[in-house]
């Protein structure tokens, strides 16, 4: 989804506004589970995280600054469906290359800095959701989706 802006300096603010006005209400209304939000910029991550905290949205985050135990716990809760949204930073993917399991929907909050990250993240869709009895819900019928904001 192309987000219109007048200047390059306004791109981050306009993208956050579009996400706040169009994407987030739809996520909340549909109660969409297993949604991975890839955020290439740490500054955008802080803005999205603060937005989620202000709206009391249920989410986990994987950043390069998080402790290993926090990341493991968050990834497990995301896979099990106890947390419906995961925020995943581009720097965490660059340095740690986590294989995120349980994602059925991917939202790119901006274009990744490195072109090989796009297929790597998209290929995480449906990873780890083959044995649906472990999760206790039938997610195999839900269509997968990918949305890129740029």
GROMACS .gro file of N, CA and C in nm:
model
  450
    1UNK      N    1   0.085  -0.116   0.000
    1UNK     CA    2   0.000   0.000   0.000
    1UNK      C    3   0.089   0.123   0.000
    2UNK      N    4   0.074   0.205  -0.099
    2UNK     CA    5   0.154   0.327  -0.108
    2UNK      C    6   0.090   0.435  -0.021
    3UNK      N    7   0.171   0.496   0.064
    3UNK     CA    8   0.126   0.602   0.153
    3UNK      C    9   0.179   0.733   0.096
    4UNK      N   10   0.089   0.822   0.059
    4UNK     CA   11   0.128   0.949  -0.003
    4UNK      C   12   0.191   1.042   0.099
    5UNK      N   13   0.295   1.113   0.053
    5UNK     CA   14   0.358   1.215   0.137
    5UNK      C   15   0.419   1.322   0.047
    6UNK      N   16   0.428   1.442   0.098
    6UNK     CA   17   0.481   1.555   0.023
    6UNK      C   18   0.634   1.560   0.024
    7UNK      N   19   0.694   1.519   0.135
    7UNK     CA   20   0.840   1.524   0.148
    7UNK      C   21   0.888   1.393   0.211
    8UNK      N   22   1.011   1.360   0.185
    8UNK     CA   23   1.069   1.237   0.240
    8UNK      C   24   1.073   1.244   0.392
    9UNK      N   25   1.092   1.361   0.445
    9UNK     CA   26   1.097   1.377   0.591
    9UNK      C   27   0.963   1.346   0.657
   10UNK      N   28   0.853   1.353   0.582
   10UNK     CA   29   0.720   1.324   0.636
   10UNK      C   30   0.679   1.179   0.619
   11UNK      N   31   0.761   1.097   0.555
   11UNK     CA   32   0.721   0.960   0.522
   11UNK      C   33   0.689   0.877   0.646
   12UNK      N   34   0.775   0.882   0.748
   12UNK     CA   35   0.752   0.804   0.870
   12UNK      C   36   0.625   0.846   0.943
   13UNK      N   37   0.602   0.975   0.952
   13UNK     CA   38   0.482   1.025   1.020
   13UNK      C   39   0.356   0.988   0.943
   14UNK      N   40   0.360   1.002   0.811
   14UNK     CA   41   0.243   0.967   0.730
   14UNK      C   42   0.215   0.817   0.733
   15UNK      N   43   0.320   0.737   0.734
   15UNK     CA   44   0.303   0.591   0.741
   15UNK      C   45   0.241   0.552   0.875
   16UNK      N   46   0.286   0.614   0.984
   16UNK     CA   47   0.229   0.586   1.115
   16UNK      C   48   0.083   0.630   1.121
   17UNK      N   49   0.052   0.745   1.063
   17UNK     CA   50  -0.087   0.792   1.060
   17UNK      C   51  -0.175   0.697   0.981
   18UNK      N   52  -0.127   0.650   0.865
   18UNK     CA   53  -0.204   0.555   0.785
   18UNK      C   54  -0.224   0.424   0.862
   19UNK      N   55  -0.119   0.377   0.928
   19UNK     CA   56  -0.129   0.255   1.007
   19UNK      C   57  -0.231   0.272   1.119
   20UNK      N   58  -0.226   0.387   1.186
   20UNK     CA   59  -0.317   0.414   1.297
   20UNK      C   60  -0.462   0.426   1.251
   21UNK      N   61  -0.484   0.491   1.136
   21UNK     CA   62  -0.620   0.517   1.090
   21UNK      C   63  -0.683   0.401   1.013
   22UNK      N   64  -0.603   0.322   0.941
   22UNK     CA   65  -0.659   0.220   0.853
   22UNK      C   66  -0.626   0.077   0.892
   23UNK      N   67  -0.500   0.049   0.922
   23UNK     CA   68  -0.458  -0.089   0.943
   23UNK      C   69  -0.491  -0.137   1.084
   24UNK      N   70  -0.452  -0.062   1.186
   24UNK     CA   71  -0.474  -0.105   1.324
   24UNK      C   72  -0.622  -0.123   1.359
   25UNK      N   73  -0.712  -0.033   1.321
   25UNK     CA   74  -0.854  -0.059   1.351
   25UNK      C   75  -0.906  -0.188   1.289
   26UNK      N   76  -0.858  -0.219   1.169
   26UNK     CA   77  -0.901  -0.344   1.105
   26UNK      C   78  -0.847  -0.465   1.180
   27UNK      N   79  -0.722  -0.459   1.225
   27UNK     CA   80  -0.664  -0.569   1.303
   27UNK      C   81  -0.744  -0.593   1.431
   28UNK      N   82  -0.778  -0.484   1.498
   28UNK     CA   83  -0.851  -0.495   1.624
   28UNK      C   84  -0.994  -0.543   1.600
   29UNK      N   85  -1.059  -0.489   1.498
   29UNK     CA   86  -1.198  -0.525   1.469
   29UNK      C   87  -1.210  -0.673   1.431
   30UNK      N   88  -1.119  -0.723   1.349
   30UNK     CA   89  -1.124  -0.863   1.305
   30UNK      C   90  -1.064  -0.960   1.407
   31UNK      N   91  -1.000  -0.905   1.511
   31UNK     CA   92  -0.931  -0.988   1.611
   31UNK      C   93  -0.837  -1.086   1.541
   32UNK      N   94  -0.762  -1.032   1.447
   32UNK     CA   95  -0.673  -1.113   1.364
   32UNK      C   96  -0.554  -1.162   1.446
   33UNK      N   97  -0.536  -1.293   1.451
   33UNK     CA   98  -0.425  -1.354   1.525
   33UNK      C   99  -0.311  -1.386   1.431
   34UNK      N  100  -0.197  -1.416   1.489
   34UNK     CA  101  -0.077  -1.459   1.416
   34UNK      C  102  -0.032  -1.353   1.314
   35UNK      N  103  -0.028  -1.227   1.357
   35UNK     CA  104   0.013  -1.117   1.270
   35UNK      C  105   0.152  -1.070   1.309
   36UNK      N  106   0.245  -1.078   1.214
   36UNK     CA  107   0.382  -1.034   1.233
   36UNK      C  108   0.397  -0.898   1.167
   37UNK      N  109   0.441  -0.799   1.242
   37UNK     CA  110   0.464  -0.665   1.189
   37UNK      C  111   0.614  -0.642   1.187
   38UNK      N  112   0.670  -0.637   1.066
   38UNK     CA  113   0.813  -0.615   1.047
   38UNK      C  114   0.836  -0.465   1.035
   39UNK      N  115   0.921  -0.410   1.122
   39UNK     CA  116   0.946  -0.266   1.125
   39UNK      C  117   1.095  -0.243   1.103
   40UNK      N  118   1.134  -0.191   0.986
   40UNK     CA  119   1.277  -0.177   0.956
   40UNK      C  120   1.350  -0.074   1.040
   41UNK      N  121   1.285   0.032   1.082
   41UNK     CA  122   1.349   0.139   1.158
   41UNK      C  123   1.317   0.126   1.307
   42UNK      N  124   1.419   0.141   1.391
   42UNK     CA  125   1.396   0.132   1.535
   42UNK      C  126   1.312   0.250   1.583
   43UNK      N  127   1.326   0.365   1.520
   43UNK     CA  128   1.245   0.481   1.559
   43UNK      C  129   1.097   0.456   1.529
   44UNK      N  130   1.069   0.394   1.414
   44UNK     CA  131   0.931   0.357   1.383
   44UNK      C  132   0.881   0.250   1.481
   45UNK      N  133   0.969   0.159   1.519
   45UNK     CA  134   0.930   0.057   1.618
   45UNK      C  135   0.885   0.122   1.748
   46UNK      N  136   0.961   0.219   1.795
   46UNK     CA  137   0.925   0.289   1.919
   46UNK      C  138   0.789   0.355   1.904
   47UNK      N  139   0.763   0.419   1.791
   47UNK     CA  140   0.634   0.485   1.768
   47UNK      C  141   0.520   0.384   1.766
   48UNK      N  142   0.537   0.272   1.697
   48UNK     CA  143   0.432   0.169   1.690
   48UNK      C  144   0.411   0.105   1.826
   49UNK      N  145   0.521   0.075   1.896
   49UNK     CA  146   0.509   0.016   2.029
   49UNK      C  147   0.434   0.109   2.124
   50UNK      N  148   0.467   0.238   2.121
   50UNK     CA  149   0.397   0.333   2.207
   50UNK      C  150   0.250   0.344   2.170
   51UNK      N  151   0.219   0.336   2.041
   51UNK     CA  152   0.080   0.336   1.998
   51UNK      C  153   0.006   0.215   2.053
   52UNK      N  154   0.068   0.098   2.047
   52UNK     CA  155   0.005  -0.024   2.099
   52UNK      C  156  -0.012  -0.016   2.250
   53UNK      N  157   0.086   0.038   2.320
   53UNK     CA  158   0.075   0.051   2.464
   53UNK      C  159  -0.036   0.149   2.503
   54UNK      N  160  -0.047   0.258   2.427
   54UNK     CA  161  -0.151   0.358   2.456
   54UNK      C  162  -0.290   0.299   2.433
   55UNK      N  163  -0.304   0.217   2.331
   55UNK     CA  164  -0.435   0.155   2.301
   55UNK      C  165  -0.456   0.023   2.373
   56UNK      N  166  -0.359  -0.016   2.456
   56UNK     CA  167  -0.366  -0.140   2.533
   56UNK      C  168  -0.390  -0.261   2.444
   57UNK      N  169  -0.317  -0.266   2.333
   57UNK     CA  170  -0.323  -0.378   2.239
   57UNK      C  171  -0.231  -0.488   2.288
   58UNK      N  172  -0.276  -0.611   2.275
   58UNK     CA  173  -0.202  -0.728   2.320
   58UNK      C  174  -0.098  -0.766   2.216
   59UNK      N  175   0.032  -0.757   2.250
   59UNK     CA  176   0.138  -0.785   2.153
   59UNK      C  177   0.265  -0.829   2.225
   60UNK      N  178   0.357  -0.884   2.147
   60UNK     CA  179   0.493  -0.912   2.193
   60UNK      C  180   0.588  -0.845   2.095
   61UNK      N  181   0.711  -0.827   2.138
   61UNK     CA  182   0.808  -0.765   2.048
   61UNK      C  183   0.940  -0.841   2.052
   62UNK      N  184   1.006  -0.844   1.936
   62UNK     CA  185   1.139  -0.903   1.924
   62UNK      C  186   1.229  -0.794   1.871
   63UNK      N  187   1.323  -0.751   1.956
   63UNK     CA  188   1.419  -0.648   1.917
   63UNK      C  189   1.560  -0.700   1.944
   64UNK      N  190   1.656  -0.629   1.891
   64UNK     CA  191   1.795  -0.668   1.912
   64UNK      C  192   1.841  -0.638   2.055
   65UNK      N  193   1.765  -0.556   2.127
   65UNK     CA  194   1.802  -0.520   2.263
   65UNK      C  195   1.736  -0.608   2.369
   66UNK      N  196   1.642  -0.691   2.331
   66UNK     CA  197   1.570  -0.775   2.427
   66UNK      C  198   1.657  -0.891   2.474
   67UNK      N  199   1.635  -0.933   2.597
   67UNK     CA  200   1.707  -1.049   2.650
   67UNK      C  201   1.660  -1.175   2.579
   68UNK      N  202   1.744  -1.275   2.576
   68UNK     CA  203   1.713  -1.401   2.509
   68UNK      C  204   1.587  -1.463   2.569
   69UNK      N  205   1.571  -1.455   2.700
   69UNK     CA  206   1.453  -1.513   2.765
   69UNK      C  207   1.325  -1.440   2.722
   70UNK      N  208   1.331  -1.307   2.708
   70UNK     CA  209   1.214  -1.230   2.662
   70UNK      C  210   1.175  -1.269   2.521
   71UNK      N  211   1.276  -1.285   2.435
   71UNK     CA  212   1.250  -1.321   2.295
   71UNK      C  213   1.190  -1.461   2.288
   72UNK      N  214   1.247  -1.556   2.361
   72UNK     CA  215   1.197  -1.694   2.359
   72UNK      C  216   1.053  -1.701   2.411
   73UNK      N  217   1.027  -1.631   2.518
   73UNK     CA  218   0.892  -1.629   2.576
   73UNK      C  219   0.793  -1.566   2.478
   74UNK      N  220   0.832  -1.455   2.417
   74UNK     CA  221   0.745  -1.388   2.322
   74UNK      C  222   0.717  -1.472   2.198
   75UNK      N  223   0.820  -1.537   2.146
   75UNK     CA  224   0.802  -1.623   2.028
   75UNK      C  225   0.710  -1.740   2.059
   76UNK      N  226   0.723  -1.798   2.178
   76UNK     CA  227   0.636  -1.910   2.217
   76UNK      C  228   0.490  -1.864   2.232
   77UNK      N  229   0.470  -1.749   2.294
   77UNK     CA  230   0.333  -1.698   2.310
   77UNK      C  231   0.270  -1.663   2.176
   78UNK      N  232   0.351  -1.613   2.083
   78UNK     CA  233   0.300  -1.580   1.950
   78UNK      C  234   0.262  -1.708   1.875
   79UNK      N  235   0.345  -1.809   1.881
   79UNK     CA  236   0.317  -1.935   1.813
   79UNK      C  237   0.191  -2.000   1.868
   80UNK      N  238   0.174  -1.996   1.999
   80UNK     CA  239   0.059  -2.059   2.063
   80UNK      C  240  -0.069  -1.978   2.047
   81UNK      N  241  -0.059  -1.856   1.998
   81UNK     CA  242  -0.177  -1.773   1.978
   81UNK      C  243  -0.219  -1.696   2.101
   82UNK      N  244  -0.140  -1.702   2.209
   82UNK     CA  245  -0.175  -1.625   2.329
   82UNK      C  246  -0.151  -1.477   2.309
   83UNK      N  247  -0.060  -1.441   2.219
   83UNK     CA  248  -0.037  -1.303   2.178
   83UNK      C  249  -0.063  -1.297   2.028
   84UNK      N  250  -0.151  -1.210   1.988
   84UNK     CA  251  -0.196  -1.209   1.849
   84UNK      C  252  -0.105  -1.131   1.755
   85UNK      N  253  -0.025  -1.038   1.807
   85UNK     CA  254   0.058  -0.952   1.724
   85UNK      C  255   0.202  -0.957   1.773
   86UNK      N  256   0.295  -0.967   1.679
   86UNK     CA  257   0.438  -0.959   1.712
   86UNK      C  258   0.501  -0.845   1.634
   87UNK      N  259   0.571  -0.758   1.705
   87UNK     CA  260   0.651  -0.653   1.643
   87UNK      C  261   0.793  -0.705   1.629
   88UNK      N  262   0.847  -0.700   1.509
   88UNK     CA  263   0.978  -0.758   1.478
   88UNK      C  264   1.062  -0.653   1.407
   89UNK      N  265   1.174  -0.613   1.466
   89UNK     CA  266   1.255  -0.506   1.409
   89UNK      C  267   1.350  -0.558   1.302
   90UNK      N  268   1.383  -0.470   1.210
   90UNK     CA  269   1.477  -0.505   1.104
   90UNK      C  270   1.616  -0.533   1.158
   91UNK      N  271   1.657  -0.460   1.263
   91UNK     CA  272   1.789  -0.483   1.323
   91UNK      C  273   1.795  -0.619   1.391
   92UNK      N  274   1.685  -0.662   1.453
   92UNK     CA  275   1.683  -0.796   1.514
   92UNK      C  276   1.698  -0.902   1.407
   93UNK      N  277   1.633  -0.881   1.293
   93UNK     CA  278   1.646  -0.977   1.184
   93UNK      C  279   1.787  -0.975   1.126
   94UNK      N  280   1.847  -0.858   1.116
   94UNK     CA  281   1.982  -0.845   1.061
   94UNK      C  282   2.084  -0.917   1.150
   95UNK      N  283   2.078  -0.893   1.280
   95UNK     CA  284   2.178  -0.947   1.370
   95UNK      C  285   2.148  -1.089   1.417
   96UNK      N  286   2.022  -1.123   1.435
   96UNK     CA  287   1.987  -1.250   1.500
   96UNK      C  288   1.924  -1.353   1.406
   97UNK      N  289   1.861  -1.308   1.298
   97UNK     CA  290   1.798  -1.397   1.198
   97UNK      C  291   1.705  -1.500   1.262
   98UNK      N  292   1.615  -1.452   1.344
   98UNK     CA  293   1.518  -1.542   1.406
   98UNK      C  294   1.429  -1.604   1.300
   99UNK      N  295   1.391  -1.727   1.320
   99UNK     CA  296   1.291  -1.793   1.237
   99UNK      C  297   1.161  -1.786   1.317
  100UNK      N  298   1.076  -1.691   1.283
  100UNK     CA  299   0.952  -1.669   1.358
  100UNK      C  300   0.848  -1.770   1.311
  101UNK      N  301   0.800  -1.850   1.404
  101UNK     CA  302   0.698  -1.949   1.371
  101UNK      C  303   0.562  -1.897   1.415
  102UNK      N  304   0.460  -1.936   1.343
  102UNK     CA  305   0.323  -1.902   1.381
  102UNK      C  306   0.262  -1.785   1.306
  103UNK      N  307   0.334  -1.725   1.214
  103UNK     CA  308   0.281  -1.609   1.142
  103UNK      C  309   0.190  -1.654   1.027
  104UNK      N  310   0.072  -1.595   1.020
  104UNK     CA  311  -0.020  -1.615   0.908
  104UNK      C  312  -0.039  -1.486   0.829
  105UNK      N  313  -0.005  -1.375   0.890
  105UNK     CA  314  -0.020  -1.244   0.827
  105UNK      C  315   0.107  -1.163   0.853
  106UNK      N  316   0.158  -1.097   0.751
  106UNK     CA  317   0.277  -1.013   0.765
  106UNK      C  318   0.242  -0.872   0.720
  107UNK      N  319   0.281  -0.776   0.800
  107UNK     CA  320   0.268  -0.635   0.764
  107UNK      C  321   0.408  -0.575   0.768
  108UNK      N  322   0.453  -0.522   0.655
  108UNK     CA  323   0.581  -0.452   0.649
  108UNK      C  324   0.554  -0.305   0.673
  109UNK      N  325   0.602  -0.255   0.785
  109UNK     CA  326   0.586  -0.114   0.818
  109UNK      C  327   0.704  -0.040   0.755
  110UNK      N  328   0.706  -0.038   0.624
  110UNK     CA  329   0.817   0.020   0.549
  110UNK      C  330   0.893  -0.090   0.476
  111UNK      N  331   0.964  -0.050   0.376
  111UNK     CA  332   1.040  -0.144   0.294
  111UNK      C  333   1.167  -0.184   0.370
  112UNK      N  334   1.200  -0.313   0.375
  112UNK     CA  335   1.323  -0.355   0.444
  112UNK      C  336   1.447  -0.290   0.381
  113UNK      N  337   1.549  -0.266   0.462
  113UNK     CA  338   1.671  -0.204   0.415
  113UNK      C  339   1.746  -0.292   0.316
  114UNK      N  340   1.741  -0.421   0.335
  114UNK     CA  341   1.808  -0.515   0.248
  114UNK      C  342   1.703  -0.597   0.173
  115UNK      N  343   1.720  -0.608   0.043
  115UNK     CA  344   1.617  -0.672  -0.038
  115UNK      C  345   1.597  -0.819  -0.006
  116UNK      N  346   1.697  -0.889   0.045
  116UNK     CA  347   1.681  -1.030   0.077
  116UNK      C  348   1.596  -1.053   0.202
  117UNK      N  349   1.572  -0.947   0.281
  117UNK     CA  350   1.488  -0.962   0.400
  117UNK      C  351   1.341  -0.981   0.363
  118UNK      N  352   1.297  -0.921   0.253
  118UNK     CA  353   1.155  -0.933   0.215
  118UNK      C  354   1.116  -1.078   0.193
  119UNK      N  355   1.184  -1.155   0.105
  119UNK     CA  356   1.144  -1.295   0.090
  119UNK      C  357   1.169  -1.379   0.215
  120UNK      N  358   1.272  -1.343   0.293
  120UNK     CA  359   1.299  -1.419   0.415
  120UNK      C  360   1.183  -1.407   0.513
  121UNK      N  361   1.128  -1.287   0.528
  121UNK     CA  362   1.017  -1.267   0.620
  121UNK      C  363   0.888  -1.326   0.563
  122UNK      N  364   0.863  -1.307   0.435
  122UNK     CA  365   0.742  -1.363   0.374
  122UNK      C  366   0.743  -1.515   0.382
  123UNK      N  367   0.859  -1.575   0.369
  123UNK     CA  368   0.868  -1.721   0.377
  123UNK      C  369   0.844  -1.775   0.518
  124UNK      N  370   0.837  -1.685   0.618
  124UNK     CA  371   0.803  -1.728   0.753
  124UNK      C  372   0.653  -1.756   0.768
  125UNK      N  373   0.573  -1.713   0.670
  125UNK     CA  374   0.430  -1.739   0.677
  125UNK      C  375   0.405  -1.889   0.683
  126UNK      N  376   0.317  -1.927   0.772
  126UNK     CA  377   0.276  -2.066   0.790
  126UNK      C  378   0.386  -2.154   0.848
  127UNK      N  379   0.497  -2.096   0.886
  127UNK     CA  380   0.606  -2.173   0.947
  127UNK      C  381   0.564  -2.213   1.088
  128UNK      N  382   0.568  -2.340   1.117
  128UNK     CA  383   0.538  -2.388   1.251
  128UNK      C  384   0.391  -2.409   1.280
  129UNK      N  385   0.303  -2.387   1.183
  129UNK     CA  386   0.159  -2.405   1.207
  129UNK      C  387   0.106  -2.530   1.136
  130UNK      N  388   0.192  -2.626   1.110
  130UNK     CA  389   0.146  -2.746   1.042
  130UNK      C  390   0.074  -2.840   1.136
  131UNK      N  391   0.110  -2.842   1.262
  131UNK     CA  392   0.045  -2.929   1.360
  131UNK      C  393  -0.052  -2.844   1.442
  132UNK      N  394  -0.173  -2.829   1.391
  132UNK     CA  395  -0.269  -2.736   1.453
  132UNK      C  396  -0.325  -2.789   1.584
  133UNK      N  397  -0.310  -2.918   1.612
  133UNK     CA  398  -0.360  -2.969   1.740
  133UNK      C  399  -0.281  -2.911   1.857
  134UNK      N  400  -0.152  -2.877   1.832
  134UNK     CA  401  -0.070  -2.821   1.939
  134UNK      C  402  -0.119  -2.683   1.981
  135UNK      N  403  -0.179  -2.610   1.890
  135UNK     CA  404  -0.221  -2.474   1.918
  135UNK      C  405  -0.363  -2.469   1.974
  136UNK      N  406  -0.444  -2.566   1.939
  136UNK     CA  407  -0.579  -2.570   1.989
  136UNK      C  408  -0.677  -2.490   1.905
  137UNK      N  409  -0.641  -2.453   1.785
  137UNK     CA  410  -0.730  -2.379   1.697
  137UNK      C  411  -0.699  -2.418   1.553
  138UNK      N  412  -0.796  -2.403   1.466
  138UNK     CA  413  -0.776  -2.440   1.327
  138UNK      C  414  -0.741  -2.315   1.248
  139UNK      N  415  -0.612  -2.292   1.231
  139UNK     CA  416  -0.566  -2.175   1.157
  139UNK      C  417  -0.539  -2.207   1.011
  140UNK      N  418  -0.548  -2.335   0.976
  140UNK     CA  419  -0.517  -2.373   0.838
  140UNK      C  420  -0.621  -2.322   0.740
  141UNK      N  421  -0.740  -2.290   0.786
  141UNK     CA  422  -0.845  -2.239   0.697
  141UNK      C  423  -0.834  -2.089   0.675
  142UNK      N  424  -0.761  -2.021   0.759
  142UNK     CA  425  -0.744  -1.876   0.747
  142UNK      C  426  -0.648  -1.846   0.633
  143UNK      N  427  -0.687  -1.762   0.538
  143UNK     CA  428  -0.593  -1.729   0.429
  143UNK      C  429  -0.477  -1.644   0.483
  144UNK      N  430  -0.360  -1.665   0.424
  144UNK     CA  431  -0.243  -1.586   0.462
  144UNK      C  432  -0.249  -1.451   0.389
  145UNK      N  433  -0.184  -1.351   0.446
  145UNK     CA  434  -0.184  -1.220   0.382
  145UNK      C  435  -0.051  -1.149   0.407
  146UNK      N  436  -0.022  -1.056   0.318
  146UNK     CA  437   0.099  -0.974   0.330
  146UNK      C  438   0.064  -0.832   0.285
  147UNK      N  439   0.100  -0.735   0.368
  147UNK     CA  440   0.075  -0.595   0.339
  147UNK      C  441   0.205  -0.517   0.357
  148UNK      N  442   0.241  -0.438   0.257
  148UNK     CA  443   0.361  -0.354   0.266
  148UNK      C  444   0.320  -0.208   0.261
  149UNK      N  445   0.364  -0.132   0.359
  149UNK     CA  446   0.340   0.013   0.359
  149UNK      C  447   0.468   0.081   0.314
  150UNK      N  448   0.458   0.163   0.212
  150UNK     CA  449   0.576   0.235   0.164
  150UNK      C  450   0.538   0.372   0.113
   0.00000   0.00000   0.00000
